[in-house]
PDB file of C-alpha atoms in Angstrom:
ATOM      1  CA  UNK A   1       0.000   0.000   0.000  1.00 62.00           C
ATOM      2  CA  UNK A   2       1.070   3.479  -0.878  1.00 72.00           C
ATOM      3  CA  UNK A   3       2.139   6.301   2.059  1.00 85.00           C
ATOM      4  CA  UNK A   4      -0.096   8.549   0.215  1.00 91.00           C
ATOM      5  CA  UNK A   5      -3.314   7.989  -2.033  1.00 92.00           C
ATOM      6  CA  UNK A   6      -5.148   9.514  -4.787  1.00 93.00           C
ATOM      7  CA  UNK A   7      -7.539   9.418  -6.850  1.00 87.00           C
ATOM      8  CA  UNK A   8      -5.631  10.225 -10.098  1.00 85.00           C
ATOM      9  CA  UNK A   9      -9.027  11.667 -11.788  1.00 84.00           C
ATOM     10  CA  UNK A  10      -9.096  13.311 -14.333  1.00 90.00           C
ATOM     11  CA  UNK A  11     -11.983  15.358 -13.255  1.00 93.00           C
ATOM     12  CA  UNK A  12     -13.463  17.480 -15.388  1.00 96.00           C
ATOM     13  CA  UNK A  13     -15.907  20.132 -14.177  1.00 96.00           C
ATOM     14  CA  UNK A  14     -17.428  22.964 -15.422  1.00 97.00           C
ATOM     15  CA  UNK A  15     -17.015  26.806 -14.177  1.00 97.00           C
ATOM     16  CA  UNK A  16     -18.849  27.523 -11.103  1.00 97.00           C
ATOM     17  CA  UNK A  17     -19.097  23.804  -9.920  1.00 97.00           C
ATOM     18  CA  UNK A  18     -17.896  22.452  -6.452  1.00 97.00           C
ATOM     19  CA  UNK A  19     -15.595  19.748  -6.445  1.00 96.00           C
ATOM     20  CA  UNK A  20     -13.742  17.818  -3.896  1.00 95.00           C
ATOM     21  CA  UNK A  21     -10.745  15.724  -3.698  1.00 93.00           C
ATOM     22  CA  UNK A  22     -10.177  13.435  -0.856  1.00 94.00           C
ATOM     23  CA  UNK A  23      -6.308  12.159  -0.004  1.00 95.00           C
ATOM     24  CA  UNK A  24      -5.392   9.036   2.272  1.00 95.00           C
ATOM     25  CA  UNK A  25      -2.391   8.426   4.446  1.00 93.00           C
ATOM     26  CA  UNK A  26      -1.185   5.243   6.463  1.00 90.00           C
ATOM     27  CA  UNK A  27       0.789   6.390   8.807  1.00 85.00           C
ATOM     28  CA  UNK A  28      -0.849   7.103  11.793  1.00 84.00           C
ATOM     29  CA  UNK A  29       1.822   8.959  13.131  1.00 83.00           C
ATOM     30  CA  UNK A  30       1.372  11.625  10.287  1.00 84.00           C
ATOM     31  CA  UNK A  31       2.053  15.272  11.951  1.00 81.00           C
ATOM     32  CA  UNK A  32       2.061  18.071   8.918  1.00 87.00           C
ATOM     33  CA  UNK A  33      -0.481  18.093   6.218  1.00 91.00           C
ATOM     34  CA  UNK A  34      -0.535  20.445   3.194  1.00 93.00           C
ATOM     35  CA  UNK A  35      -1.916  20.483  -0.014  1.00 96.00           C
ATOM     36  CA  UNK A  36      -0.070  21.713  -3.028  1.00 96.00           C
ATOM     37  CA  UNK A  37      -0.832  22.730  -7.234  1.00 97.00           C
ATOM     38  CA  UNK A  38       1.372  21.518  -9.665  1.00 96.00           C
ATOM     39  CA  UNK A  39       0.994  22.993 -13.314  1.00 95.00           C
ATOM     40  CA  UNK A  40       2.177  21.819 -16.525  1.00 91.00           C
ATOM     41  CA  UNK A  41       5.510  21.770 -16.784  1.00 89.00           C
ATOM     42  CA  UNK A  42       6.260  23.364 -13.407  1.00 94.00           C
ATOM     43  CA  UNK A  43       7.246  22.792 -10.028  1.00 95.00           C
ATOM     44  CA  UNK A  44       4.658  22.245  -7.330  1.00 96.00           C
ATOM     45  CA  UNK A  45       3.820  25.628  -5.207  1.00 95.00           C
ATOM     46  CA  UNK A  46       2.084  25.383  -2.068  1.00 94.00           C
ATOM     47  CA  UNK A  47      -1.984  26.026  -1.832  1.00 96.00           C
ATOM     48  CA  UNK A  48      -2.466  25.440   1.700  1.00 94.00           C
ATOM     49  CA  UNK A  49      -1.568  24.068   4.867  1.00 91.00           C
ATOM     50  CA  UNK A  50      -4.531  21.588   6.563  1.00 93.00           C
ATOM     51  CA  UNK A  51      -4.962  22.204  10.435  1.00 88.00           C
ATOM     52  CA  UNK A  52      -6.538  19.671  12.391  1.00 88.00           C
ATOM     53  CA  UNK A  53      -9.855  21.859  12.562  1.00 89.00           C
ATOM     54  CA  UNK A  54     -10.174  22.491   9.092  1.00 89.00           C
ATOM     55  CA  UNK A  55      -9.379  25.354   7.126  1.00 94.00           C
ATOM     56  CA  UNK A  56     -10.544  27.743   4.380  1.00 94.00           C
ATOM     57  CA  UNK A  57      -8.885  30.400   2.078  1.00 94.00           C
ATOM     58  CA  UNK A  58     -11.578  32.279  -0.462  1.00 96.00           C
ATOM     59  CA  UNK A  59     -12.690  29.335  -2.505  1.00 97.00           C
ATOM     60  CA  UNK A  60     -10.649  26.739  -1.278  1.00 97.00           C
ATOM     61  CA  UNK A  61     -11.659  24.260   1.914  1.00 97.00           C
ATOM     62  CA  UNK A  62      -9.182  21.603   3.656  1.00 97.00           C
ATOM     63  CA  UNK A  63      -9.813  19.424   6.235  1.00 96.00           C
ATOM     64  CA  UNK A  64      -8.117  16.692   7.984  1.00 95.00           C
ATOM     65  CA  UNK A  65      -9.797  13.501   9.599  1.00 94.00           C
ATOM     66  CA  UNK A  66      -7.247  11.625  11.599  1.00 92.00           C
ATOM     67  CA  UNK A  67      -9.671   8.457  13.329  1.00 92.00           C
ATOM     68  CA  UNK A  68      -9.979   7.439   9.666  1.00 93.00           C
ATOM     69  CA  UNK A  69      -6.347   9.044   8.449  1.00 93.00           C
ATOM     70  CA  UNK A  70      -7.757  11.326   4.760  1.00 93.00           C
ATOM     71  CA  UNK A  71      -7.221  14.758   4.513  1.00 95.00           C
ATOM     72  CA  UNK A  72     -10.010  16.354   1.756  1.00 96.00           C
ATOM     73  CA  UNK A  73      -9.598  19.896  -0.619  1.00 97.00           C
ATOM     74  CA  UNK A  74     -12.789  21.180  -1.790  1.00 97.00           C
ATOM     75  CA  UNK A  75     -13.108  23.555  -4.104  1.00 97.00           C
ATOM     76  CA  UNK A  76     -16.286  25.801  -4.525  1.00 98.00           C
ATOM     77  CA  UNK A  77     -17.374  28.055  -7.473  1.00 98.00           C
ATOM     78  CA  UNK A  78     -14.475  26.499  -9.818  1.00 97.00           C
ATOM     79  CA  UNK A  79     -12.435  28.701 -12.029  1.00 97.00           C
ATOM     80  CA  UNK A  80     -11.074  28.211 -15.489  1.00 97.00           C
ATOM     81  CA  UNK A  81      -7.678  28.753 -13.880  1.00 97.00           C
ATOM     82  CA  UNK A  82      -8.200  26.000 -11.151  1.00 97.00           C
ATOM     83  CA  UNK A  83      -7.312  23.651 -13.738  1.00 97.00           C
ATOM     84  CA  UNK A  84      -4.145  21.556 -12.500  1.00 97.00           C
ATOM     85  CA  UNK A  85      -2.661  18.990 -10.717  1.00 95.00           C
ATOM     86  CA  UNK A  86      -3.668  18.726  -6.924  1.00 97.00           C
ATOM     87  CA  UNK A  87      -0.966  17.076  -4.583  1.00 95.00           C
ATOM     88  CA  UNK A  88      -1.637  16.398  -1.145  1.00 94.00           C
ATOM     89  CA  UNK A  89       1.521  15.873   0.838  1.00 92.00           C
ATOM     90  CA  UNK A  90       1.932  14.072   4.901  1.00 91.00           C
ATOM     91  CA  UNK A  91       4.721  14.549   6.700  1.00 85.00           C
ATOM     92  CA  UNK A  92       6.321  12.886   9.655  1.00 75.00           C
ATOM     93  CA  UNK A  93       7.672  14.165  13.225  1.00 63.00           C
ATOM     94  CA  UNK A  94       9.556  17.687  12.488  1.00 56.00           C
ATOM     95  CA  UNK A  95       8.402  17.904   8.748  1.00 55.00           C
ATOM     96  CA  UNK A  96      11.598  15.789   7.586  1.00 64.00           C
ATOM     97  CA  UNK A  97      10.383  13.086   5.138  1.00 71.00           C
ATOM     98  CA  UNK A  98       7.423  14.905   3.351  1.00 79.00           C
ATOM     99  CA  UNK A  99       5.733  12.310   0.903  1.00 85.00           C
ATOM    100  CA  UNK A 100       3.706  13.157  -1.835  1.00 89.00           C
ATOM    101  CA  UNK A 101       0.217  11.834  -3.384  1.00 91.00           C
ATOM    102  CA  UNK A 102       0.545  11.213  -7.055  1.00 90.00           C
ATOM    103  CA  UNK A 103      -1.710  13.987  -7.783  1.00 93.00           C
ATOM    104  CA  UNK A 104      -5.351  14.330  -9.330  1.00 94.00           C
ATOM    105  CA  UNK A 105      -5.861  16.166 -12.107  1.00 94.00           C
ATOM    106  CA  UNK A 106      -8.906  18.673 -12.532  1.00 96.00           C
ATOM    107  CA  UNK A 107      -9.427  20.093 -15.578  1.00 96.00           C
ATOM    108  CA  UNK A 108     -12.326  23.578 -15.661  1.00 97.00           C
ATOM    109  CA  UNK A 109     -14.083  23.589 -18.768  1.00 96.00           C
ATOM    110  CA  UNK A 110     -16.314  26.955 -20.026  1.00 94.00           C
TER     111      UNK A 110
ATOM    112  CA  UNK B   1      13.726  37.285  -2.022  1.00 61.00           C
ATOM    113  CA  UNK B   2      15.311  34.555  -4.160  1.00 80.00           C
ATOM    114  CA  UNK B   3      13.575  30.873  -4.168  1.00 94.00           C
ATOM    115  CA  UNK B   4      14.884  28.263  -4.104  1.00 97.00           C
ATOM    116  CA  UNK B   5      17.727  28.026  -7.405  1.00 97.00           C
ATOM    117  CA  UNK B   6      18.496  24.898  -9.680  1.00 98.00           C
ATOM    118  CA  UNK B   7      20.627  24.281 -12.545  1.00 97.00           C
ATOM    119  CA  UNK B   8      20.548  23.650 -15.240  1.00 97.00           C
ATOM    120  CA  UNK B   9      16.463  23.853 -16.238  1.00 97.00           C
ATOM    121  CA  UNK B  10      18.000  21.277 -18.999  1.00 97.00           C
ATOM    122  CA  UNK B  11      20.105  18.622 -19.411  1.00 97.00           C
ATOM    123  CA  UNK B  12      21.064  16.053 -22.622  1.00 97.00           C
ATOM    124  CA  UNK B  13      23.176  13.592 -21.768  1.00 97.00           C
ATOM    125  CA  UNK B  14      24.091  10.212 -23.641  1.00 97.00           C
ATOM    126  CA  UNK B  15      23.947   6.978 -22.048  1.00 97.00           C
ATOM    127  CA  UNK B  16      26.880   6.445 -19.504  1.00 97.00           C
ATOM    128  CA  UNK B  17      27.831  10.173 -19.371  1.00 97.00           C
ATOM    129  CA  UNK B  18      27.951  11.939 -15.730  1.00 97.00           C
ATOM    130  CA  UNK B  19      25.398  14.413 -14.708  1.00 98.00           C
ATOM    131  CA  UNK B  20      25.670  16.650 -11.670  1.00 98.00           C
ATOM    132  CA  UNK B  21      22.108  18.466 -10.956  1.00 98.00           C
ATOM    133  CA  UNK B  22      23.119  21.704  -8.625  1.00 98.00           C
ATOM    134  CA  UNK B  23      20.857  23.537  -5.824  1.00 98.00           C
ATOM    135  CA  UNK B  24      20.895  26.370  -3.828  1.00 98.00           C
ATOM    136  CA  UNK B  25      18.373  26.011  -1.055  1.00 97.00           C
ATOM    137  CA  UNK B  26      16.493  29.797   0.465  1.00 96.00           C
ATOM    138  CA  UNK B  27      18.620  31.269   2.714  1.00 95.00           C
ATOM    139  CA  UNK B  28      17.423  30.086   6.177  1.00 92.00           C
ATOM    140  CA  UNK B  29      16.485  27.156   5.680  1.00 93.00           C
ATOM    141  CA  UNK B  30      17.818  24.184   7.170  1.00 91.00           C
ATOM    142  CA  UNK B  31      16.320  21.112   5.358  1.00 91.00           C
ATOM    143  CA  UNK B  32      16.718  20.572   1.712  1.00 94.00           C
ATOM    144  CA  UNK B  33      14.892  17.874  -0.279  1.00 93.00           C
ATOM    145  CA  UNK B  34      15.945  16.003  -3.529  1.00 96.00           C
ATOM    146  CA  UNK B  35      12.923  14.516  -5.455  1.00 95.00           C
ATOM    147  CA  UNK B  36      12.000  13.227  -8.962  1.00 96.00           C
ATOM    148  CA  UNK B  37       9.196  13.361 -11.059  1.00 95.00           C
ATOM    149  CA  UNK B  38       7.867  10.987 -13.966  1.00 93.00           C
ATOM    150  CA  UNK B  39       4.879  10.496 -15.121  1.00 87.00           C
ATOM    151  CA  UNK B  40       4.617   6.565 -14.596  1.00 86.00           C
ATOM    152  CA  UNK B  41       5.698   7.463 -10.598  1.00 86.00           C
ATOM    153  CA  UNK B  42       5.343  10.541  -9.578  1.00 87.00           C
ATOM    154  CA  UNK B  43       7.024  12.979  -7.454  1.00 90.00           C
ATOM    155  CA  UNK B  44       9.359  10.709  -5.350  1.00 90.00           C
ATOM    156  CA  UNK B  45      11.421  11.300  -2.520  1.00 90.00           C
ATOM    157  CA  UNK B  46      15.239  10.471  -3.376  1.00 94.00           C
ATOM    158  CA  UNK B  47      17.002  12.104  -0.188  1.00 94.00           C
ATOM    159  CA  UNK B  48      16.954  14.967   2.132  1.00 90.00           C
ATOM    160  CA  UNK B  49      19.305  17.173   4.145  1.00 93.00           C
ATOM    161  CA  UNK B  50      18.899  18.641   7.426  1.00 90.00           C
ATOM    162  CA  UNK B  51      21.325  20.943   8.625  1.00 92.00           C
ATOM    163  CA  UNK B  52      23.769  19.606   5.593  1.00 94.00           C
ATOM    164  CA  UNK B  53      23.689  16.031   6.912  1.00 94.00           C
ATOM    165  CA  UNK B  54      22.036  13.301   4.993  1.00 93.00           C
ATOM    166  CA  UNK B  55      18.965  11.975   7.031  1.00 88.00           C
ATOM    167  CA  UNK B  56      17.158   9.463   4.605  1.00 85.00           C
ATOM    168  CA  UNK B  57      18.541   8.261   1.418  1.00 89.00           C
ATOM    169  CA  UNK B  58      16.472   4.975   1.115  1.00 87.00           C
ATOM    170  CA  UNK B  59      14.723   7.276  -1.920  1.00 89.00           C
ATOM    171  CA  UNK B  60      17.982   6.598  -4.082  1.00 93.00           C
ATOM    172  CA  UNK B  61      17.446   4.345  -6.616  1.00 86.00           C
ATOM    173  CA  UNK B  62      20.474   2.818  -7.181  1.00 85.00           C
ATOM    174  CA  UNK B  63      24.282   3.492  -6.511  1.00 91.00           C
ATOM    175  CA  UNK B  64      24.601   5.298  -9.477  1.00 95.00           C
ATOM    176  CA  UNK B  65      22.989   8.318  -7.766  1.00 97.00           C
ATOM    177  CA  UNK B  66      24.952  10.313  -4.746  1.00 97.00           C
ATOM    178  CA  UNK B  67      24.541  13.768  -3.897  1.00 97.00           C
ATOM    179  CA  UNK B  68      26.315  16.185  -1.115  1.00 97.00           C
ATOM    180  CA  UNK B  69      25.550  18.989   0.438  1.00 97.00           C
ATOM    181  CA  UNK B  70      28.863  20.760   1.256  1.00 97.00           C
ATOM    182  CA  UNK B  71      27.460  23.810   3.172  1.00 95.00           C
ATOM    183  CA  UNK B  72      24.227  25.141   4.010  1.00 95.00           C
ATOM    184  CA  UNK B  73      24.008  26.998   0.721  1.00 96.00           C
ATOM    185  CA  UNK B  74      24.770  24.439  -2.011  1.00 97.00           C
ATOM    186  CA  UNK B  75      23.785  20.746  -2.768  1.00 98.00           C
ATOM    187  CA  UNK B  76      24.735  18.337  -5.542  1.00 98.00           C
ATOM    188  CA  UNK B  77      22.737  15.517  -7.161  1.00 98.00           C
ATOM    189  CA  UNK B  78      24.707  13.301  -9.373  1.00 98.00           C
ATOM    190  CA  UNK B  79      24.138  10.287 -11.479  1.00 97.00           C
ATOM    191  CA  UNK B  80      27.036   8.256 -12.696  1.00 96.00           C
ATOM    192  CA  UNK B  81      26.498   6.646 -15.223  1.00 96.00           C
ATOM    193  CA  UNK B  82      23.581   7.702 -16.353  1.00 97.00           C
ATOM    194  CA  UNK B  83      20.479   5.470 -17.945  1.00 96.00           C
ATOM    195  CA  UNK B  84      17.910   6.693 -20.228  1.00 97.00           C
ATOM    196  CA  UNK B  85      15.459   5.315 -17.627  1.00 95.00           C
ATOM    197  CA  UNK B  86      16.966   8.478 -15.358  1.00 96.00           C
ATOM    198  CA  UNK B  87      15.033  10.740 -17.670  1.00 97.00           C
ATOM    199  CA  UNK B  88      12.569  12.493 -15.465  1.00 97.00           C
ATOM    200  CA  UNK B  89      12.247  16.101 -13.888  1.00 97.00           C
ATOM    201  CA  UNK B  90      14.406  16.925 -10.957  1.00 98.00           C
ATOM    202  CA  UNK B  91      13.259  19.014  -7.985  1.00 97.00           C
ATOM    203  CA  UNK B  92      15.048  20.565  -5.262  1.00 97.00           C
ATOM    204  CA  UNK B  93      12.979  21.789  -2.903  1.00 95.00           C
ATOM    205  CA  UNK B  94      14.458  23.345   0.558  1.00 94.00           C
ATOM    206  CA  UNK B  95      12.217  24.432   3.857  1.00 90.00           C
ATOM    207  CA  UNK B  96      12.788  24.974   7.877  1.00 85.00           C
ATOM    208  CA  UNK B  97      12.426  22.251   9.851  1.00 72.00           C
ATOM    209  CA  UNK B  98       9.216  22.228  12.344  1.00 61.00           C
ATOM    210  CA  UNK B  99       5.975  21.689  12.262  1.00 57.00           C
ATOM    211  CA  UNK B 100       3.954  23.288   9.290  1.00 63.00           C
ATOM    212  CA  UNK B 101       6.575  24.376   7.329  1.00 77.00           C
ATOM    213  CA  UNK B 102       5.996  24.064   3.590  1.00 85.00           C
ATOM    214  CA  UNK B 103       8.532  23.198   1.270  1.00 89.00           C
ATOM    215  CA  UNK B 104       9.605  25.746  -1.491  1.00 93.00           C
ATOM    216  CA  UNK B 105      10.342  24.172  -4.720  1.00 96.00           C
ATOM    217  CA  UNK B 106      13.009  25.137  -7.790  1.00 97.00           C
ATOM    218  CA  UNK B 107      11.901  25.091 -10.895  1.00 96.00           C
ATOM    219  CA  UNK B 108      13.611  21.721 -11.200  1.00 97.00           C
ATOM    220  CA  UNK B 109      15.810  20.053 -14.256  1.00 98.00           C
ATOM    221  CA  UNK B 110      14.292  18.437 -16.864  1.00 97.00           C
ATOM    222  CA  UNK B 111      16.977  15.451 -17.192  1.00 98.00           C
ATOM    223  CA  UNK B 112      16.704  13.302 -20.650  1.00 98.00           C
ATOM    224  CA  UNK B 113      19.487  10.644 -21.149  1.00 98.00           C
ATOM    225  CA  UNK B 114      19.519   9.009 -24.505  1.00 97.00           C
TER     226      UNK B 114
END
């Protein structure tokens, strides 16, 4: 079983839709959550940190259930510029040995 | 403020040849990260730094791949000899260690080895 796991998508949604990603983890031990956007063709910037209450920045949603170890990104009112790769990334004790999802891919159509 | 600095953005290399991959990390920051992407496996761990000491390796795929990190400000990834099954984007990504703290990517070397 994979550290991290995705559902590779592709999803394709049109503007204005909500849609929501979800992002498991096996080890329990699991301190640091974050979820990042890669583009084509270049290098994976940060989105947002996840806090163990849940989070939300404009548009953007994160929360993180431990008992059952997934951390979810939900995205409301989607933009044509939301299209990318979404990375969700679990880190151990002291954020050394960060470990990535292999991404899902959204794509916004008009 | 500079970000995090790789070189080169390209590489060509035949079969066999050496390739060193270079990094400067953001000034501050203690950890530095060496990962690489393809599209079969996606972004992989290969090694990371903290405070200029190797931590992990178990990421490196073979012995054919080392890297150093002489000082605070500089770090090496090389692969010798290379395969064309190295061909893959290479990230460097450096952040502080401690809870929370994201990682701040280069813009990474796109390796192909013929």
């Amino acid at each position: 079983r994979k550290e991290v796991e995705q559902d590779p998508g592709p999803f394709n949604v049109p503007e204005g839709a909500t849609v929501a990603f979800n992002c498991t983890y096996s080890n329990s031990a699991s301190q640091s959550f974050f979820w990042y956007r890669q583009d084509c063709r270049k290098e994976p910037k940060l989105l947002m940190s996840v806090y163990s209450s849940g989070n939300e920045d404009g548009r953007f949603t994160a929360q993180l259930n431990r008992a059952s170890q997934y951390i979810s990104l939900l995205i409301r009112d989607s933009k044509l510029s939301d299209s990318a790769t979404y990375l969700c990334v679990v880190t151990s004790y002291n954020n050394n040995d960060m470990r990535f999802g292999a991404g899902t891919r959204l794509t916004v159509k008009p | 403020d500079a970000g995090v600095i790789q070189s080169p953005r390209h590489e060509v290399t035949e079969m066999g040849q050496e390739v060193t991959l270079r990094c400067k990390p953001i000034s501050g920051h203690n950890s530095l990260f060496w990962y690489r992407q393809t599209m079969m496996r996606g972004l992989e761990l290969l090694i990371y730094f903290n405070n200029n000491v190797p931590i992990d390796d178990s990421g490196m795929p073979e012995d054919r791949f080392s890297a150093k990190m002489p000082n605070a400000s500089f770090s090496t990834l090389k692969i010798q000899p290379s395969e064309p099954r190295d061909s893959a984007v290479y990230f460097c990504a450096s952040s502080m260690t401690g809870d929370a703290s994201p990682l701040h990517f280069g813009n990474g070397t796109r390796l192909t080895v013929t």
